Amino acid sequence: MSAKAKSSGGGWAAYIRSAREGGLILDDAPNAELHTRLRALPSVERLLEQPEVQALQAAHGREPVVAGARACLDAARTALRRHPGAEVPALAELSLAIDARLARAARPVLHPLINATGIVLHTNLGRAPLASAAAEAAAAVASGYSNLEFDLEAGRRGARTQGVEPLLCEITGAEAALAVNNAAAAVLLALSALASGGEVVVSRGELVEIGGGFRIPDVITQGGAKLVEVGTTNRTRSSDYASAITPATRVLLKVHPSNYRMLGFTGEAGLEQLAALARERGLILMHDLGGGALVDLRAMGLPHEPTVQESLAAGADLVAFSGDKLMGGPQAGLLVGRAAVLEPLRRHPLLRAVRLDKMTLAALEATLQLYRDPARAAQTVPVLAMLDQTVAALQARAERLGALLDASSPHRNDWRVEPSEAFTGGGTLPTQGRESRALVWTSESGAELTARRLRTGAPAVVGRVRDGALVFDMLTVSDAELDGLAGALEQVRRS
Ligand SMILES: *Cc1c(COP(=O)(O)O)cnc(C)c1O
């Protein structure tokens, strides 16, 4: 240590001295000064000996703290080089920098946020928030053992979906049910098990891309079946399906055009007509419904979105839908229909690859329990409860948020409450907004920069930007989130 200090104290100063004595012109004086200042930084070892940094090692472990200390010293060196006037940071300052760096690194990349977009089912923001009963059920099985695949009565191996299948049948009136990883997997599994090596007939108007590259023609090909397109983009009749049927036909597939709408001169064959045709020709009618409403949304003043029960009643042999769209549960792909049609799916090897995990199954079962009483579901399933809010309630929430902002910084006059249009999202009711209320905030530092600060803050907030202002739609913000949202806005106001 002392030898090192001597040499580090001696090097530049001695060099400068000898240069002067030798009558040389020293034009490197600022550099020499820089080196003196760089030497004033502590070593990694010295930094690690600080009590604050010792405490960090106890909390985070030695390795991350050593890496953090190195990174902070590197950053300090860079700062000294770039800014000739910069102060050499004190030990305490460096300790704080290590602490901040470790806290940043420990923050999970995937974390909760406040969705103020007014889009209830936002695929990028995790789609449906779970009912508290569903979240609790998932947590309950997460950290211990469970009877995931164990029949407790018989004391032997049981079916993984034993809890959710009877509930799905009870709620939808279906004869049989199955649950897999998501609706895309459900459709792939169904086509693989039912139509591989055969033909699947689909209307040209329904050869859609659902999003994320999930395209109906590709899924049919992946399932080992041949796609037979019928009709035209805007109009397809039942007779178009009938004349396309060959001995190789296995499935008539109807796809709900979830995320887009065709307007004008359009026409499609109804499920009833196709069901009659499928029965007559010994084929399977499958409905890829997507959204998967289990209750009629018209009761909430929304336009009609076809329900699973309606599809079955119209004669579909198999209906596929998502667990985390209008049903408001965890990510899952649900299949309901005739027992004989579902049987080949249960035996297909792909089922193992698309099965659900215990936490999702627990959340799914708890969500389905709520639907045994649709009135209770409307109140307790967050997606339904959000859609069912009155404009007056949304107005009141926006004003409460404004009051919180005024309480922390009075007389700013930087917000107002305005009407806004909120959306169901998740590829459901794409053209139909519903009336909502938003707090519109004009930030001094500009909307885009402010929006970015809010997205990267804690809690993170995602809103919309409209005409240079930030729009926080109250449909997707809960009362419990108001304090956090106000706090996040206040932080940006102050910075
Ligand atoms: C959303 C959707 C899917 C895909 O559902 P995931 O659960 O996201 O896999 C499939 N088909 C239709 C019609 C959809 O709307």
XYZ file of C-alpha atoms and ligand atoms in Angstrom:
510
model
C 0.000 0.000 0.000
C 2.637 2.503 0.980
C 4.886 1.576 -1.954
C 1.949 1.977 -4.288
C 1.044 5.335 -2.786
C 4.573 6.514 -3.138
C 4.811 5.593 -6.752
C 1.378 6.972 -7.548
C 2.183 10.222 -5.711
C 5.575 10.428 -7.365
C 4.980 9.627 -11.028
C 3.445 12.711 -12.569
C 4.712 15.258 -10.139
C 8.267 13.977 -10.648
C 7.797 13.989 -14.375
C 6.558 17.569 -14.343
C 9.388 18.656 -12.077
C 12.076 17.073 -14.219
C 10.534 18.524 -17.361
C 10.616 22.001 -15.863
C 14.155 21.560 -14.638
C 15.163 20.360 -18.071
C 13.738 23.553 -19.543
C 11.183 21.690 -21.565
C 7.916 23.296 -22.518
C 5.247 21.325 -20.772
C 2.046 21.628 -22.815
C 0.549 18.614 -21.093
C -0.165 20.370 -17.819
C -3.968 19.839 -17.875
C -3.383 16.156 -18.518
C -1.009 15.953 -15.589
C -3.590 17.592 -13.404
C -6.182 15.156 -14.657
C -3.977 12.241 -13.702
C -3.537 13.649 -10.222
C -7.293 13.878 -9.864
C -7.838 10.392 -11.217
C -5.389 9.100 -8.636
C -7.425 10.720 -5.920
C -10.232 8.230 -6.614
C -10.216 5.340 -4.148
C -9.396 1.800 -5.187
C -12.129 -0.848 -5.428
C -10.726 -2.440 -2.241
C -10.855 0.832 -0.319
C -14.423 1.406 -1.448
C -15.457 -2.107 -0.386
C -14.139 -1.411 3.110
C -16.597 1.458 3.650
C -19.280 0.550 6.222
C -22.086 1.577 3.802
C -20.632 -0.631 1.100
C -20.157 -3.476 3.585
C -23.873 -3.209 4.358
C -24.626 -3.427 0.638
C -22.588 -6.617 0.433
C -24.676 -8.101 3.230
C -27.860 -7.262 1.330
C -26.879 -8.046 -2.266
C -23.920 -10.415 -1.977
C -20.258 -9.658 -2.694
C -20.101 -10.188 -6.459
C -22.757 -7.653 -7.498
C -21.271 -5.035 -5.141
C -17.743 -5.518 -6.525
C -19.120 -5.174 -10.060
C -21.107 -2.116 -8.964
C -18.034 -0.524 -7.341
C -15.990 -1.054 -10.509
C -18.745 0.394 -12.669
C -19.127 3.451 -10.432
C -15.373 4.089 -10.439
C -15.331 3.748 -14.239
C -18.176 6.236 -14.464
C -16.332 8.650 -12.141
C -13.174 8.381 -14.269
C -15.133 9.085 -17.430
C -16.772 12.106 -15.777
C -13.379 13.496 -14.657
C -11.981 13.098 -18.157
C -14.945 14.736 -19.834
C -15.400 17.623 -17.433
C -12.089 19.225 -16.454
C -13.723 21.175 -13.621
C -15.511 18.177 -12.067
C -14.928 17.413 -8.408
C -13.435 14.114 -7.365
C -16.373 12.289 -5.751
C -16.080 11.577 -2.034
C -16.308 8.061 -0.652
C -19.829 8.641 0.650
C -20.927 9.824 -2.769
C -19.490 6.737 -4.446
C -21.218 4.500 -1.890
C -24.548 6.111 -2.743
C -23.884 5.638 -6.450
C -23.233 1.917 -5.888
C -26.453 1.657 -3.888
C -28.458 3.343 -6.662
C -26.853 1.143 -9.302
C -27.674 -2.034 -7.358
C -31.254 -0.909 -6.744
C -31.705 -0.289 -10.483
C -30.303 -3.697 -11.376
C -32.457 -5.443 -8.769
C -35.659 -3.896 -10.079
C -37.509 -6.599 -12.047
C -37.798 -5.956 -15.777
C -41.335 -7.325 -15.703
C -43.221 -5.301 -13.109
C -46.688 -3.876 -12.495
C -47.681 -0.552 -14.024
C -50.629 1.799 -14.126
C -52.568 1.466 -17.370
C -54.082 4.867 -18.113
C -54.600 4.168 -21.831
C -58.300 3.389 -21.446
C -57.727 0.132 -23.336
C -59.028 -2.597 -21.047
C -57.485 -5.598 -22.805
C -54.094 -4.291 -23.865
C -52.006 -7.213 -25.108
C -48.753 -5.267 -24.534
C -49.793 -4.486 -20.971
C -50.689 -8.017 -19.948
C -54.335 -8.142 -21.082
C -56.757 -8.984 -18.257
C -55.941 -8.084 -14.654
C -57.010 -11.048 -12.507
C -59.838 -11.058 -9.992
C -58.427 -11.034 -6.474
C -59.781 -14.560 -5.898
C -57.852 -15.740 -8.982
C -54.606 -14.042 -7.955
C -54.907 -15.522 -4.460
C -55.554 -19.005 -5.844
C -52.441 -18.767 -8.033
C -50.325 -17.597 -5.113
C -51.687 -20.384 -2.892
C -50.420 -23.186 -5.150
C -47.250 -21.377 -6.244
C -44.893 -22.032 -3.368
C -45.997 -25.484 -2.242
C -47.283 -28.810 -3.471
C -50.751 -29.326 -4.882
C -52.925 -32.054 -6.390
C -52.142 -30.720 -9.877
C -52.244 -34.168 -11.461
C -53.380 -36.272 -8.559
C -56.784 -37.796 -7.907
C -57.101 -37.551 -4.124
C -60.125 -39.897 -3.926
C -58.460 -42.692 -5.824
C -54.935 -41.922 -4.676
C -53.478 -42.097 -8.166
C -52.604 -39.930 -11.164
C -55.400 -37.548 -12.112
C -56.149 -35.152 -14.961
C -54.410 -31.762 -14.899
C -57.555 -29.937 -15.992
C -59.882 -31.810 -13.568
C -60.853 -28.579 -11.814
C -61.632 -26.394 -14.806
C -63.366 -28.813 -17.170
C -66.582 -29.315 -15.144
C -66.835 -25.543 -14.559
C -66.439 -24.766 -18.262
C -69.183 -27.298 -19.043
C -71.491 -25.920 -16.359
C -71.053 -22.299 -17.478
C -71.233 -22.811 -21.240
C -73.570 -25.805 -21.400
C -70.939 -27.766 -23.347
C -70.661 -31.529 -23.118
C -66.865 -31.457 -22.727
C -64.012 -28.981 -22.279
C -60.252 -28.689 -22.362
C -57.802 -25.935 -21.375
C -54.382 -25.241 -22.896
C -51.772 -22.481 -22.967
C -53.577 -19.917 -25.142
C -56.177 -19.709 -27.901
C -53.535 -19.900 -30.649
C -52.378 -23.217 -29.150
C -55.996 -24.380 -28.821
C -56.641 -23.798 -32.537
C -53.346 -25.421 -33.541
C -54.033 -28.451 -31.333
C -57.584 -28.813 -32.622
C -56.600 -28.625 -36.292
C -53.638 -30.967 -35.741
C -55.840 -33.553 -34.033
C -58.900 -33.229 -36.237
C -57.743 -32.251 -39.722
C -54.138 -33.358 -40.223
C -53.801 -34.866 -43.686
C -57.239 -33.555 -44.622
C -58.830 -30.302 -45.711
C -60.132 -27.338 -43.735
C -62.663 -25.073 -45.427
C -62.513 -21.353 -44.489
C -64.137 -18.252 -45.921
C -61.768 -15.842 -47.699
C -63.233 -13.107 -45.528
C -61.958 -14.874 -42.395
C -58.357 -15.618 -43.376
C -57.200 -13.091 -40.854
C -54.088 -12.306 -38.901
C -54.972 -12.063 -35.223
C -51.695 -10.348 -34.294
C -48.184 -11.386 -33.385
C -47.986 -13.306 -36.660
C -50.896 -15.639 -35.807
C -52.383 -16.065 -39.269
C -55.181 -18.515 -39.879
C -53.728 -19.915 -43.164
C -50.370 -20.584 -41.441
C -51.985 -22.292 -38.460
C -53.929 -24.602 -40.772
C -50.730 -25.512 -42.620
C -48.877 -26.005 -39.312
C -51.646 -28.355 -38.241
C -50.811 -30.523 -41.270
C -54.041 -29.722 -43.069
C -54.782 -28.213 -46.455
C -56.534 -24.874 -46.528
C -59.496 -24.634 -48.900
C -60.607 -21.029 -49.351
C -64.176 -20.326 -50.305
C -66.219 -17.267 -51.220
C -64.797 -13.800 -51.685
C -63.276 -11.286 -49.315
C -66.552 -9.551 -48.648
C -69.192 -12.241 -49.241
C -69.342 -15.978 -48.591
C -72.449 -18.136 -48.712
C -73.229 -21.500 -47.187
C -73.381 -22.923 -50.719
C -69.721 -21.874 -51.244
C -68.740 -24.168 -48.364
C -71.009 -26.954 -49.668
C -69.463 -26.998 -53.127
C -65.909 -27.048 -51.701
C -66.483 -30.218 -49.659
C -64.566 -33.269 -50.927
C -63.939 -36.704 -49.378
C -60.788 -35.171 -47.800
C -62.698 -32.421 -45.953
C -62.548 -32.743 -42.179
C -63.404 -29.365 -40.668
C -65.457 -26.301 -41.551
C -63.693 -23.484 -39.710
C -65.357 -20.228 -38.827
C -63.113 -17.464 -37.471
C -64.393 -14.474 -35.556
C -62.791 -11.444 -37.253
C -61.786 -10.163 -33.818
C -59.565 -7.235 -34.579
C -61.138 -5.796 -37.704
C -64.531 -5.089 -39.214
C -65.796 -5.284 -42.765
C -68.343 -2.658 -43.655
C -70.567 -2.160 -46.679
C -71.624 -4.915 -49.105
C -70.750 -7.914 -46.968
C -72.254 -11.256 -46.102
C -71.249 -14.407 -44.314
C -72.755 -17.814 -43.769
C -74.303 -18.031 -40.303
C -73.181 -20.607 -37.745
C -76.622 -22.313 -37.870
C -76.404 -22.813 -41.632
C -72.866 -24.161 -41.389
C -73.828 -26.411 -38.479
C -76.620 -27.929 -40.582
C -74.202 -28.434 -43.484
C -71.549 -29.997 -41.232
C -74.092 -32.406 -39.728
C -75.448 -33.403 -43.129
C -71.952 -34.140 -44.501
C -70.486 -35.701 -41.356
C -67.967 -32.864 -40.776
C -66.831 -30.910 -37.732
C -67.777 -27.253 -37.410
C -65.179 -25.399 -35.408
C -65.531 -21.778 -34.271
C -62.404 -19.786 -33.409
C -64.156 -17.183 -31.315
C -61.145 -15.366 -29.850
C -62.657 -12.865 -27.446
C -64.605 -15.444 -25.501
C -67.320 -13.464 -23.761
C -69.218 -15.609 -21.261
C -71.774 -12.902 -20.494
C -73.728 -10.635 -22.828
C -71.916 -7.297 -22.949
C -75.070 -5.508 -24.078
C -76.078 -5.494 -20.413
C -73.188 -3.007 -19.958
C -74.257 -0.781 -22.799
C -71.660 -2.245 -25.153
C -72.354 -3.561 -28.639
C -73.018 -7.245 -29.030
C -69.973 -9.514 -28.905
C -70.863 -13.160 -29.626
C -70.732 -15.343 -26.510
C -69.373 -18.871 -26.197
C -72.850 -20.076 -25.216
C -74.337 -18.601 -28.412
C -71.751 -20.395 -30.570
C -72.566 -23.721 -28.955
C -76.299 -23.124 -29.145
C -75.955 -22.302 -32.851
C -74.466 -25.760 -33.362
C -70.675 -25.372 -33.335
C -69.069 -28.723 -32.488
C -66.004 -27.051 -31.019
C -65.424 -23.477 -29.844
C -61.962 -22.044 -29.071
C -61.478 -18.837 -27.068
C -58.959 -16.968 -24.928
C -58.914 -16.997 -21.133
C -57.433 -13.498 -20.851
C -59.663 -11.534 -23.182
C -63.294 -10.835 -22.335
C -63.429 -13.701 -19.848
C -60.965 -11.713 -17.742
C -58.898 -14.656 -16.508
C -55.282 -15.768 -16.920
C -53.672 -16.490 -20.275
C -55.248 -19.727 -21.492
C -56.843 -21.290 -24.547
C -60.200 -22.851 -23.814
C -61.953 -25.457 -25.928
C -65.560 -26.443 -25.363
C -67.799 -28.702 -27.426
C -68.851 -32.266 -28.110
C -67.031 -34.959 -26.118
C -66.354 -37.095 -29.196
C -64.780 -34.129 -30.988
C -62.512 -33.290 -28.038
C -61.382 -36.888 -27.541
C -58.663 -36.880 -30.269
C -57.253 -33.652 -28.795
C -56.728 -35.328 -25.414
C -54.652 -38.071 -27.025
C -52.607 -35.814 -29.317
C -48.892 -35.432 -28.432
C -49.096 -31.667 -28.944
C -51.307 -31.405 -25.847
C -48.274 -32.010 -23.658
C -46.431 -29.142 -25.326
C -49.241 -26.637 -24.790
C -50.383 -27.612 -21.300
C -51.068 -25.121 -18.541
C -49.005 -24.692 -15.389
C -50.412 -24.973 -11.852
C -50.572 -21.242 -11.154
C -52.553 -20.543 -14.297
C -54.869 -23.482 -13.661
C -55.562 -22.269 -10.133
C -56.312 -18.752 -11.383
C -58.468 -20.130 -14.189
C -60.503 -22.306 -11.854
C -61.056 -19.396 -9.447
C -62.125 -17.120 -12.328
C -64.569 -19.711 -13.632
C -66.015 -20.140 -10.125
C -67.021 -16.472 -10.275
C -68.955 -17.077 -13.498
C -71.214 -19.669 -11.861
C -73.204 -16.591 -10.907
C -72.981 -14.140 -13.842
C -74.132 -11.225 -11.685
C -71.246 -11.849 -9.311
C -68.831 -12.151 -12.231
C -69.915 -8.719 -13.481
C -68.817 -7.221 -10.170
C -65.722 -9.254 -9.346
C -64.022 -9.915 -12.688
C -62.005 -6.695 -13.208
C -62.452 -6.619 -17.001
C -66.246 -6.736 -16.651
C -66.309 -4.366 -13.675
C -64.201 -1.836 -15.636
C -66.459 -1.985 -18.665
C -69.516 -1.592 -16.446
C -68.510 1.752 -14.866
C -70.768 4.771 -15.263
C -69.488 7.977 -16.849
C -70.320 9.751 -13.583
C -68.015 7.392 -11.672
C -65.221 8.014 -14.201
C -65.750 11.780 -13.973
C -65.550 11.589 -10.172
C -62.330 9.568 -10.324
C -60.693 12.049 -12.709
C -61.654 14.909 -10.388
C -60.266 13.032 -7.392
C -56.975 12.634 -9.222
C -57.010 16.355 -10.014
C -57.656 17.158 -6.349
C -54.646 15.045 -5.343
C -52.496 16.985 -7.818
C -53.763 20.307 -6.466
C -53.089 19.165 -2.910
C -49.421 18.529 -3.647
C -48.857 21.608 -5.865
C -51.696 24.147 -5.645
C -52.423 26.830 -8.275
C -50.621 25.107 -11.111
C -53.689 24.932 -13.337
C -52.006 22.331 -15.504
C -54.835 19.767 -15.665
C -58.459 19.496 -16.717
C -61.037 16.713 -16.988
C -62.268 15.936 -20.489
C -64.461 13.364 -22.229
C -62.466 10.581 -23.868
C -63.071 7.394 -25.773
C -61.995 4.128 -24.138
C -61.731 0.733 -25.822
C -62.252 -2.895 -24.934
C -59.105 -3.879 -26.850
C -57.610 -7.353 -27.147
C -59.066 -7.716 -30.599
C -62.611 -7.312 -29.398
C -65.070 -4.666 -30.566
C -62.261 -2.916 -32.513
C -64.267 -0.041 -33.917
C -66.460 0.538 -30.903
C -65.233 2.902 -28.224
C -67.164 3.748 -25.118
C -67.534 7.106 -23.448
C -65.056 7.712 -20.684
C -63.392 10.539 -18.788
C -59.739 11.485 -18.693
C -57.495 13.809 -16.784
C -55.637 15.811 -19.424
C -52.336 17.183 -18.248
C -50.143 19.731 -19.966
C -46.582 19.349 -18.850
C -44.010 22.121 -19.207
C -41.356 19.752 -20.497
C -43.399 18.531 -23.452
C -45.655 15.522 -23.818
C -43.247 13.003 -25.346
C -40.466 13.541 -22.828
C -42.937 13.523 -19.940
C -44.591 10.363 -21.243
C -41.194 8.679 -21.317
C -40.393 9.787 -17.763
C -43.707 8.406 -16.572
C -43.170 5.096 -18.361
C -39.760 4.630 -16.753
C -40.701 5.922 -13.295
C -41.908 4.089 -10.217
C -44.754 3.328 -10.349
C -44.555 3.185 -14.144
C -47.480 4.879 -15.871
C -48.603 4.396 -19.471
C -51.048 6.946 -20.815
C -51.832 8.462 -24.191
C -50.511 11.586 -25.865
C -53.053 13.773 -27.644
C -52.414 17.186 -29.191
C -49.296 17.738 -27.121
C -50.978 16.834 -23.836
C -50.964 13.707 -21.718
C -54.264 11.900 -21.415
C -54.956 9.600 -18.466
C -58.147 7.663 -19.112
C -59.949 6.684 -15.932
C -61.658 3.538 -17.279
C -58.561 1.408 -16.689
C -57.298 3.137 -13.521
C -58.638 1.843 -10.213
C -59.332 3.982 -7.147
C -56.536 2.139 -5.372
C -54.062 3.385 -8.011
C -54.949 7.090 -7.742
C -52.394 7.919 -5.043
C -49.638 6.164 -6.990
C -50.627 7.913 -10.213
C -50.772 11.328 -8.537
C -47.381 10.653 -6.935
C -45.854 9.706 -10.292
C -47.218 12.898 -11.917
C -45.974 15.004 -9.018
C -42.476 13.526 -9.333
C -42.352 14.589 -12.996
C -43.779 18.000 -12.158
C -40.914 18.571 -9.733
C -38.106 17.297 -11.925
C -57.029 -13.413 -29.858
C -57.446 -14.478 -30.816
C -56.700 -15.652 -30.947
C -55.430 -15.861 -30.170
O -55.699 -15.930 -28.799
P -54.469 -16.025 -27.768
O -55.125 -16.457 -26.498
O -53.866 -14.692 -27.720
O -53.544 -17.045 -28.284
C -57.125 -16.602 -31.828
N -58.229 -16.410 -32.572
C -58.989 -15.297 -32.464
C -60.207 -15.163 -33.316
C -58.619 -14.290 -31.586
O -59.353 -13.182 -31.475
